[in-house]
Amino acid sequence: MNRPAEDFLSALNSRSQDIFRRLVERYLDTGMPVGSRDLSRMLQVELSPASVRNVMADLEDLGLIAAPHTSAGRAPTQQGLRFFVDSMLEVGAVDESERSQIARQMEGPASRGQVEDLLTEASALLSGLSHGAGVVIASKADMVLRHIDFVRLDASRAMAVLVGEDGQVENRIMELPPGFTASALQQASNYLANYVVGRTLTEARKVLGERRAEQRAELDELTQKLVDAGIATLVEQKGNVAPTVIVRGRANLINDTMASDELARMRQLFDELESKDGLLELLGDAERAQGVRIFIGSENKLFSLSGSSVILSPYKDANDKVVGVLGVIGPTRLNYARIVPVVDYTAHVISAMMSRKR
């Protein structure tokens, strides 16, 4: 378990903090372990390589840096990167050229009104800007309905046919109350059509709940049961649908220089993403999060085996509800200072465009 940043801040004087910060920044820039001689040249205060080595030994004792393999240099550990990100990372604003690029690339799919196209473009965009893999994890959207109909299958079951405003069609099987007639099924279809068209199932359920007294006067008892049970069942079925996962730029994370175990771990990560294991938990975590989340190495079980860093930010729909997360998967030596604001800004752009759709 990572120690709180306060523990390290209290254990390190200003000189030690400066040496650690410069070591991490050089490592993130080059991907190479950093030696004491290089560090001594970077410091504003003149300090011999021997003195720097003494500080590095203290940092190593604290678990903040380590020597990879037989290298004479040192690199930050996972705990060291977490301490750096939490206490020393200076995040700036997205520069104007990248803001323009994000808005320009998102505008095309947004104008066509296809949410999946918009999210796919966002994933590709983040991959291109980060040179990592762009990822979007989206809860299955509660589509806005254009039409609903019930088709009887047998004495006890019917199929609800749902047609979205975007042309998407979904079929759901549901139970019928005992003794339900064909005319009552048609009456239920006609009644629901008045309330679901132009609304999501969740919104329709709320409106129907507010009109309970009116429903009783308009519908007979069996039809009322189907309307009540049907809309509830359809909403519940929708809530159990696995999230959508879009990943672009996998090749950025898999290259010929990887050791075989690294390659196997990265492939397993993509397999786990596609099997959707742990994604609902990640979405739930996003709903509770305030802004960008950074997972380093094993801090999130979904990404732990790959040894990756993941930067994620939630995005929202027109009702200000978190409906997914987007971000970047990359090596632990990601350029956090640059990528964090890019992910955050992209999430805000997506949220604004999804709000505009309604």
Tab-separated table of C-alpha atoms in Angstrom:
chain	number	residue	atom	x	y	z
A	1	MET	CA	0.000	0.000	0.000
A	2	ASN	CA	1.274	3.474	-0.838
A	3	ARG	CA	2.287	5.678	2.053
A	4	PRO	CA	0.621	9.104	2.295
A	5	ALA	CA	2.512	11.904	0.578
A	6	GLU	CA	2.700	13.747	3.917
A	7	ASP	CA	4.988	11.010	5.277
A	8	PHE	CA	7.532	11.601	2.544
A	9	LEU	CA	7.262	15.387	2.718
A	10	SER	CA	8.060	15.302	6.422
A	11	ALA	CA	11.005	12.925	5.834
A	12	LEU	CA	12.612	14.951	3.029
A	13	ASN	CA	14.273	18.347	3.310
A	14	SER	CA	14.097	20.840	0.460
A	15	ARG	CA	17.353	19.602	-1.094
A	16	SER	CA	16.180	15.991	-1.113
A	17	GLN	CA	12.846	17.015	-2.606
A	18	ASP	CA	14.598	18.984	-5.343
A	19	ILE	CA	16.877	16.073	-6.241
A	20	PHE	CA	13.944	13.662	-6.288
A	21	ARG	CA	11.817	15.976	-8.450
A	22	ARG	CA	14.636	16.468	-10.995
A	23	LEU	CA	15.319	12.731	-11.102
A	24	VAL	CA	11.676	11.954	-11.832
A	25	GLU	CA	11.333	14.702	-14.439
A	26	ARG	CA	14.461	13.482	-16.263
A	27	TYR	CA	13.243	9.882	-16.109
A	28	LEU	CA	9.803	10.829	-17.498
A	29	ASP	CA	11.510	12.775	-20.272
A	30	THR	CA	14.018	10.111	-21.337
A	31	GLY	CA	12.759	6.803	-19.925
A	32	MET	CA	16.302	6.105	-18.713
A	33	PRO	CA	17.616	5.710	-15.146
A	34	VAL	CA	19.349	8.844	-13.879
A	35	GLY	CA	22.827	8.862	-12.342
A	36	SER	CA	24.271	11.079	-9.608
A	37	ARG	CA	26.659	12.863	-11.987
A	38	ASP	CA	23.806	13.940	-14.287
A	39	LEU	CA	21.747	15.068	-11.308
A	40	SER	CA	24.583	17.155	-9.863
A	41	ARG	CA	24.748	19.090	-13.150
A	42	MET	CA	21.010	19.806	-13.053
A	43	LEU	CA	20.916	21.333	-9.596
A	44	GLN	CA	20.888	25.093	-9.120
A	45	VAL	CA	22.993	24.727	-5.943
A	46	GLU	CA	26.421	23.234	-6.550
A	47	LEU	CA	26.559	19.742	-5.103
A	48	SER	CA	29.106	16.988	-5.734
A	49	PRO	CA	28.091	13.638	-7.244
A	50	ALA	CA	29.092	12.012	-3.938
A	51	SER	CA	26.669	14.229	-1.987
A	52	VAL	CA	23.927	13.516	-4.531
A	53	ARG	CA	24.606	9.773	-4.135
A	54	ASN	CA	24.056	10.098	-0.387
A	55	VAL	CA	20.670	11.741	-0.956
A	56	MET	CA	19.780	9.099	-3.529
A	57	ALA	CA	20.604	6.383	-0.985
A	58	ASP	CA	18.155	7.991	1.434
A	59	LEU	CA	15.485	8.160	-1.279
A	60	GLU	CA	16.107	4.505	-2.048
A	61	ASP	CA	15.743	3.578	1.624
A	62	LEU	CA	12.340	5.329	1.619
A	63	GLY	CA	11.246	3.253	-1.390
A	64	LEU	CA	10.930	6.250	-3.713
A	65	ILE	CA	13.642	5.232	-6.209
A	66	ALA	CA	15.365	2.007	-7.165
A	67	ALA	CA	18.054	0.683	-9.481
A	68	PRO	CA	16.468	-1.174	-12.402
A	69	HIS	CA	18.441	-4.286	-13.289
A	70	THR	CA	22.193	-3.610	-12.990
A	71	SER	CA	22.030	0.047	-13.983
A	72	ALA	CA	24.145	2.531	-12.065
A	73	GLY	CA	21.336	5.050	-12.341
A	74	ARG	CA	18.082	5.196	-10.424
A	75	ALA	CA	14.455	5.387	-11.546
A	76	PRO	CA	11.323	6.215	-9.526
A	77	THR	CA	9.355	3.310	-8.100
A	78	GLN	CA	5.566	3.088	-8.379
A	79	GLN	CA	5.384	4.609	-4.895
A	80	GLY	CA	7.800	7.339	-5.949
A	81	LEU	CA	5.712	8.188	-9.026
A	82	ARG	CA	2.579	8.364	-6.888
A	83	PHE	CA	4.320	10.735	-4.472
A	84	PHE	CA	5.538	12.872	-7.384
A	85	VAL	CA	2.076	13.016	-9.007
A	86	ASP	CA	0.323	13.848	-5.725
A	87	SER	CA	2.808	16.401	-4.388
A	88	MET	CA	5.054	17.812	-7.096
A	89	LEU	CA	3.310	17.563	-10.459
A	90	GLU	CA	2.697	20.957	-12.028
A	91	VAL	CA	-0.175	20.709	-14.500
A	92	GLY	CA	-0.617	23.528	-16.980
A	93	ALA	CA	-3.411	24.407	-19.383
A	94	VAL	CA	-3.955	22.769	-22.769
A	95	ASP	CA	-2.229	24.899	-25.377
A	96	GLU	CA	-4.311	26.672	-27.994
A	97	SER	CA	-3.286	24.440	-30.910
A	98	GLU	CA	-4.333	21.282	-29.067
A	99	ARG	CA	-7.612	22.882	-27.932
A	100	SER	CA	-8.378	23.707	-31.571
A	101	GLN	CA	-7.432	20.216	-32.711
A	102	ILE	CA	-9.672	18.577	-30.088
A	103	ALA	CA	-12.657	20.791	-30.922
A	104	ARG	CA	-12.158	20.351	-34.686
A	105	GLN	CA	-11.903	16.557	-34.575
A	106	MET	CA	-14.895	16.223	-32.261
A	107	GLU	CA	-17.159	18.549	-34.233
A	108	GLY	CA	-17.584	16.210	-37.216
A	109	PRO	CA	-19.031	13.173	-35.400
A	110	ALA	CA	-20.942	15.450	-32.998
A	111	SER	CA	-22.718	17.155	-35.910
A	112	ARG	CA	-23.773	13.756	-37.301
A	113	GLY	CA	-25.449	12.946	-33.990
A	114	GLN	CA	-23.872	9.506	-33.543
A	115	VAL	CA	-22.633	9.091	-29.962
A	116	GLU	CA	-20.491	6.028	-30.707
A	117	ASP	CA	-18.760	7.860	-33.572
A	118	LEU	CA	-18.049	10.747	-31.204
A	119	LEU	CA	-16.548	8.443	-28.566
A	120	THR	CA	-14.515	6.503	-31.148
A	121	GLU	CA	-13.053	9.763	-32.447
A	122	ALA	CA	-12.227	10.824	-28.872
A	123	SER	CA	-10.348	7.567	-28.294
A	124	ALA	CA	-8.357	7.972	-31.526
A	125	LEU	CA	-7.645	11.626	-30.740
A	126	LEU	CA	-6.282	10.840	-27.255
A	127	SER	CA	-4.104	8.088	-28.696
A	128	GLY	CA	-2.620	10.496	-31.225
A	129	LEU	CA	-1.974	13.267	-28.708
A	130	SER	CA	-0.435	10.981	-26.074
A	131	HIS	CA	1.329	8.380	-28.257
A	132	GLY	CA	-0.334	5.834	-25.975
A	133	ALA	CA	-3.651	4.007	-26.263
A	134	GLY	CA	-6.822	6.067	-26.080
A	135	VAL	CA	-9.656	4.380	-24.182
A	136	VAL	CA	-13.348	5.150	-23.689
A	137	ILE	CA	-15.521	3.108	-21.326
A	138	ALA	CA	-19.182	4.041	-21.706
A	139	SER	CA	-22.239	2.802	-19.867
A	140	LYS	CA	-24.835	1.617	-22.344
A	141	ALA	CA	-26.813	4.773	-23.064
A	142	ASP	CA	-30.514	4.925	-22.216
A	143	MET	CA	-31.601	5.683	-25.778
A	144	VAL	CA	-34.224	8.264	-26.624
A	145	LEU	CA	-37.185	6.348	-28.056
A	146	ARG	CA	-39.058	6.969	-31.294
A	147	HIS	CA	-41.335	3.928	-31.096
A	148	ILE	CA	-42.321	1.091	-28.759
A	149	ASP	CA	-44.462	-1.937	-29.477
A	150	PHE	CA	-45.309	-5.268	-27.817
A	151	VAL	CA	-45.431	-8.461	-29.891
A	152	ARG	CA	-47.024	-11.497	-28.263
A	153	LEU	CA	-44.830	-14.629	-28.334
A	154	ASP	CA	-47.051	-17.034	-26.380
A	155	ALA	CA	-49.596	-17.020	-23.565
A	156	SER	CA	-47.088	-15.823	-20.956
A	157	ARG	CA	-44.451	-13.816	-22.866
A	158	ALA	CA	-44.198	-10.808	-25.139
A	159	MET	CA	-41.339	-9.099	-26.943
A	160	ALA	CA	-40.941	-5.349	-26.500
A	161	VAL	CA	-39.599	-3.738	-29.676
A	162	LEU	CA	-37.794	-0.466	-28.931
A	163	VAL	CA	-36.741	1.895	-31.719
A	164	GLY	CA	-34.445	4.805	-30.872
A	165	GLU	CA	-34.369	8.220	-32.485
A	166	ASP	CA	-30.970	7.286	-33.943
A	167	GLY	CA	-32.477	4.231	-35.678
A	168	GLN	CA	-31.157	1.720	-33.152
A	169	VAL	CA	-33.531	-1.229	-32.564
A	170	GLU	CA	-33.581	-3.372	-29.424
A	171	ASN	CA	-35.791	-6.329	-28.558
A	172	ARG	CA	-36.507	-7.365	-24.963
A	173	ILE	CA	-38.459	-10.409	-23.715
A	174	MET	CA	-40.863	-9.841	-20.817
A	175	GLU	CA	-43.500	-11.779	-18.866
A	176	LEU	CA	-47.239	-11.135	-19.369
A	177	PRO	CA	-49.773	-11.086	-16.518
A	178	PRO	CA	-52.001	-14.245	-16.479
A	179	GLY	CA	-55.114	-13.909	-18.662
A	180	PHE	CA	-53.728	-11.062	-20.732
A	181	THR	CA	-55.567	-10.569	-24.062
A	182	ALA	CA	-54.310	-9.399	-27.452
A	183	SER	CA	-56.482	-6.265	-27.257
A	184	ALA	CA	-55.045	-5.398	-23.829
A	185	LEU	CA	-51.523	-5.785	-25.249
A	186	GLN	CA	-52.373	-3.357	-28.038
A	187	GLN	CA	-53.904	-0.943	-25.533
A	188	ALA	CA	-50.723	-1.052	-23.444
A	189	SER	CA	-48.587	-0.402	-26.550
A	190	ASN	CA	-50.710	2.581	-27.570
A	191	TYR	CA	-50.741	4.002	-24.047
A	192	LEU	CA	-46.966	3.724	-23.593
A	193	ALA	CA	-46.332	5.256	-27.025
A	194	ASN	CA	-47.876	8.496	-25.762
A	195	TYR	CA	-45.289	8.752	-22.977
A	196	VAL	CA	-42.074	7.149	-24.177
A	197	VAL	CA	-41.683	8.825	-27.571
A	198	GLY	CA	-39.004	11.515	-27.260
A	199	ARG	CA	-37.986	10.240	-23.825
A	200	THR	CA	-35.625	7.624	-22.427
A	201	LEU	CA	-37.079	4.641	-20.556
A	202	THR	CA	-35.955	6.146	-17.258
A	203	GLU	CA	-37.659	9.454	-18.051
A	204	ALA	CA	-40.826	7.639	-19.195
A	205	ARG	CA	-40.936	5.632	-15.973
A	206	LYS	CA	-40.774	8.852	-13.959
A	207	VAL	CA	-43.605	10.482	-15.954
A	208	LEU	CA	-45.805	7.388	-15.673
A	209	GLY	CA	-45.205	7.290	-11.931
A	210	GLU	CA	-46.395	10.876	-11.638
A	211	ARG	CA	-49.597	9.989	-13.561
A	212	ARG	CA	-50.611	6.924	-11.533
A	213	ALA	CA	-54.112	8.171	-10.710
A	214	GLU	CA	-54.802	9.012	-14.366
A	215	GLN	CA	-53.523	5.608	-15.472
A	216	ARG	CA	-55.993	3.804	-13.239
A	217	ALA	CA	-58.874	5.676	-14.814
A	218	GLU	CA	-57.686	5.056	-18.400
A	219	LEU	CA	-56.580	1.423	-18.201
A	220	ASP	CA	-58.137	-1.791	-16.947
A	221	GLU	CA	-56.390	-3.712	-14.181
A	222	LEU	CA	-54.461	-6.195	-16.348
A	223	THR	CA	-53.263	-3.549	-18.785
A	224	GLN	CA	-52.184	-1.414	-15.846
A	225	LYS	CA	-50.122	-4.346	-14.553
A	226	LEU	CA	-48.325	-4.703	-17.874
A	227	VAL	CA	-47.581	-0.976	-18.090
A	228	ASP	CA	-46.215	-0.954	-14.524
A	229	ALA	CA	-44.268	-4.215	-14.747
A	230	GLY	CA	-43.193	-3.681	-18.338
A	231	ILE	CA	-41.600	-0.286	-17.980
A	232	ALA	CA	-39.894	-1.367	-14.731
A	233	THR	CA	-38.542	-4.552	-16.332
A	234	LEU	CA	-37.268	-2.711	-19.401
A	235	VAL	CA	-35.431	-0.157	-17.267
A	236	GLU	CA	-33.887	-2.903	-15.101
A	237	GLN	CA	-32.755	-4.902	-18.145
A	238	LYS	CA	-31.112	-1.803	-19.548
A	239	GLY	CA	-29.182	-1.281	-16.329
A	240	ASN	CA	-27.582	-4.722	-16.553
A	241	VAL	CA	-26.081	-4.244	-20.023
A	242	ALA	CA	-22.272	-4.415	-20.056
A	243	PRO	CA	-20.498	-1.156	-20.869
A	244	THR	CA	-19.091	-0.302	-24.293
A	245	VAL	CA	-15.282	-0.251	-24.592
A	246	ILE	CA	-13.422	1.589	-27.360
A	247	VAL	CA	-9.615	1.360	-27.545
A	248	ARG	CA	-7.477	2.996	-30.220
A	249	GLY	CA	-3.683	3.051	-30.573
A	250	ARG	CA	-2.844	-0.373	-29.147
A	251	ALA	CA	0.212	-0.533	-31.416
A	252	ASN	CA	1.678	2.424	-29.505
A	253	LEU	CA	2.015	0.191	-26.441
A	254	ILE	CA	3.230	-2.967	-28.157
A	255	ASN	CA	6.585	-2.878	-29.912
A	256	ASP	CA	9.398	-5.184	-30.966
A	257	THR	CA	11.690	-4.110	-28.113
A	258	MET	CA	9.368	-5.484	-25.421
A	259	ALA	CA	10.450	-8.448	-23.368
A	260	SER	CA	8.179	-11.464	-23.790
A	261	ASP	CA	6.691	-11.102	-20.293
A	262	GLU	CA	5.921	-7.413	-20.900
A	263	LEU	CA	4.255	-8.278	-24.203
A	264	ALA	CA	2.153	-10.976	-22.548
A	265	ARG	CA	1.024	-8.588	-19.803
A	266	MET	CA	0.025	-5.913	-22.306
A	267	ARG	CA	-1.961	-8.399	-24.390
A	268	GLN	CA	-3.689	-9.612	-21.247
A	269	LEU	CA	-4.692	-6.022	-20.471
A	270	PHE	CA	-6.417	-5.698	-23.851
A	271	ASP	CA	-8.084	-9.089	-23.377
A	272	GLU	CA	-9.434	-7.952	-20.012
A	273	LEU	CA	-10.696	-4.714	-21.504
A	274	GLU	CA	-12.558	-6.610	-24.198
A	275	SER	CA	-14.013	-9.115	-21.713
A	276	LYS	CA	-15.223	-6.105	-19.698
A	277	ASP	CA	-13.980	-7.521	-16.378
A	278	GLY	CA	-13.877	-4.775	-13.761
A	279	LEU	CA	-15.288	-2.064	-16.037
A	280	LEU	CA	-18.528	-1.542	-14.109
A	281	GLU	CA	-16.470	-1.017	-10.963
A	282	LEU	CA	-14.305	1.500	-12.803
A	283	LEU	CA	-17.416	3.366	-14.001
A	284	GLY	CA	-18.760	3.407	-10.443
A	285	ASP	CA	-15.456	4.838	-9.269
A	286	ALA	CA	-15.734	7.540	-11.949
A	287	GLU	CA	-19.166	8.582	-10.684
A	288	ARG	CA	-17.660	9.272	-7.262
A	289	ALA	CA	-14.537	10.969	-8.619
A	290	GLN	CA	-14.037	14.688	-8.937
A	291	GLY	CA	-12.126	15.236	-12.173
A	292	VAL	CA	-9.095	13.358	-13.451
A	293	ARG	CA	-7.921	10.117	-11.813
A	294	ILE	CA	-4.406	8.748	-12.245
A	295	PHE	CA	-3.724	5.038	-11.670
A	296	ILE	CA	-0.064	4.003	-11.594
A	297	GLY	CA	1.013	0.393	-11.999
A	298	SER	CA	-0.948	-1.929	-9.726
A	299	GLU	CA	-3.204	0.726	-8.160
A	300	ASN	CA	-6.204	-0.427	-10.206
A	301	LYS	CA	-6.741	-4.173	-10.521
A	302	LEU	CA	-7.913	-3.894	-14.136
A	303	PHE	CA	-4.577	-2.437	-15.246
A	304	SER	CA	-2.302	-3.930	-12.578
A	305	LEU	CA	-0.763	-6.818	-14.526
A	306	SER	CA	0.252	-4.659	-17.478
A	307	GLY	CA	2.254	-2.285	-15.262
A	308	SER	CA	0.694	0.654	-17.110
A	309	SER	CA	-0.296	4.096	-15.988
A	310	VAL	CA	-3.848	5.159	-16.775
A	311	ILE	CA	-5.221	8.705	-16.779
A	312	LEU	CA	-9.018	8.841	-16.783
A	313	SER	CA	-11.663	11.535	-16.559
A	314	PRO	CA	-15.450	11.103	-16.369
A	315	TYR	CA	-17.773	12.674	-18.911
A	316	LYS	CA	-21.467	13.494	-18.480
A	317	ASP	CA	-24.720	13.554	-20.406
A	318	ALA	CA	-27.302	16.330	-20.772
A	319	ASN	CA	-28.644	15.554	-17.274
A	320	ASP	CA	-25.205	16.090	-15.698
A	321	LYS	CA	-24.960	12.344	-15.013
A	322	VAL	CA	-21.636	10.530	-15.389
A	323	VAL	CA	-22.126	8.087	-18.274
A	324	GLY	CA	-18.542	7.019	-18.938
A	325	VAL	CA	-14.817	7.660	-18.640
A	326	LEU	CA	-12.181	8.437	-21.234
A	327	GLY	CA	-8.454	8.665	-21.071
A	328	VAL	CA	-5.035	7.325	-21.922
A	329	ILE	CA	-3.195	4.072	-21.187
A	330	GLY	CA	0.564	4.283	-21.407
A	331	PRO	CA	3.849	3.353	-19.748
A	332	THR	CA	4.451	4.604	-16.219
A	333	ARG	CA	6.761	7.269	-17.620
A	334	LEU	CA	3.883	9.131	-19.277
A	335	ASN	CA	4.204	12.896	-19.582
A	336	TYR	CA	1.643	13.457	-16.816
A	337	ALA	CA	1.965	17.252	-16.826
A	338	ARG	CA	0.875	17.413	-20.478
A	339	ILE	CA	-1.569	14.509	-20.714
A	340	VAL	CA	-3.626	15.174	-17.569
A	341	PRO	CA	-5.002	18.524	-18.850
A	342	VAL	CA	-5.559	17.059	-22.350
A	343	VAL	CA	-7.691	14.223	-20.929
A	344	ASP	CA	-9.581	16.639	-18.676
A	345	TYR	CA	-10.262	19.087	-21.519
A	346	THR	CA	-11.403	16.314	-23.885
A	347	ALA	CA	-13.852	15.039	-21.255
A	348	HIS	CA	-15.315	18.542	-20.905
A	349	VAL	CA	-15.660	18.865	-24.695
A	350	ILE	CA	-17.435	15.493	-24.934
A	351	SER	CA	-19.775	16.425	-22.054
A	352	ALA	CA	-20.651	19.722	-23.745
A	353	MET	CA	-21.343	18.032	-27.086
A	354	MET	CA	-23.495	15.332	-25.481
A	355	SER	CA	-25.500	18.026	-23.690
A	356	ARG	CA	-25.987	19.828	-26.983
A	357	LYS	CA	-27.554	16.750	-28.525
A	358	ARG	CA	-30.647	16.992	-26.306
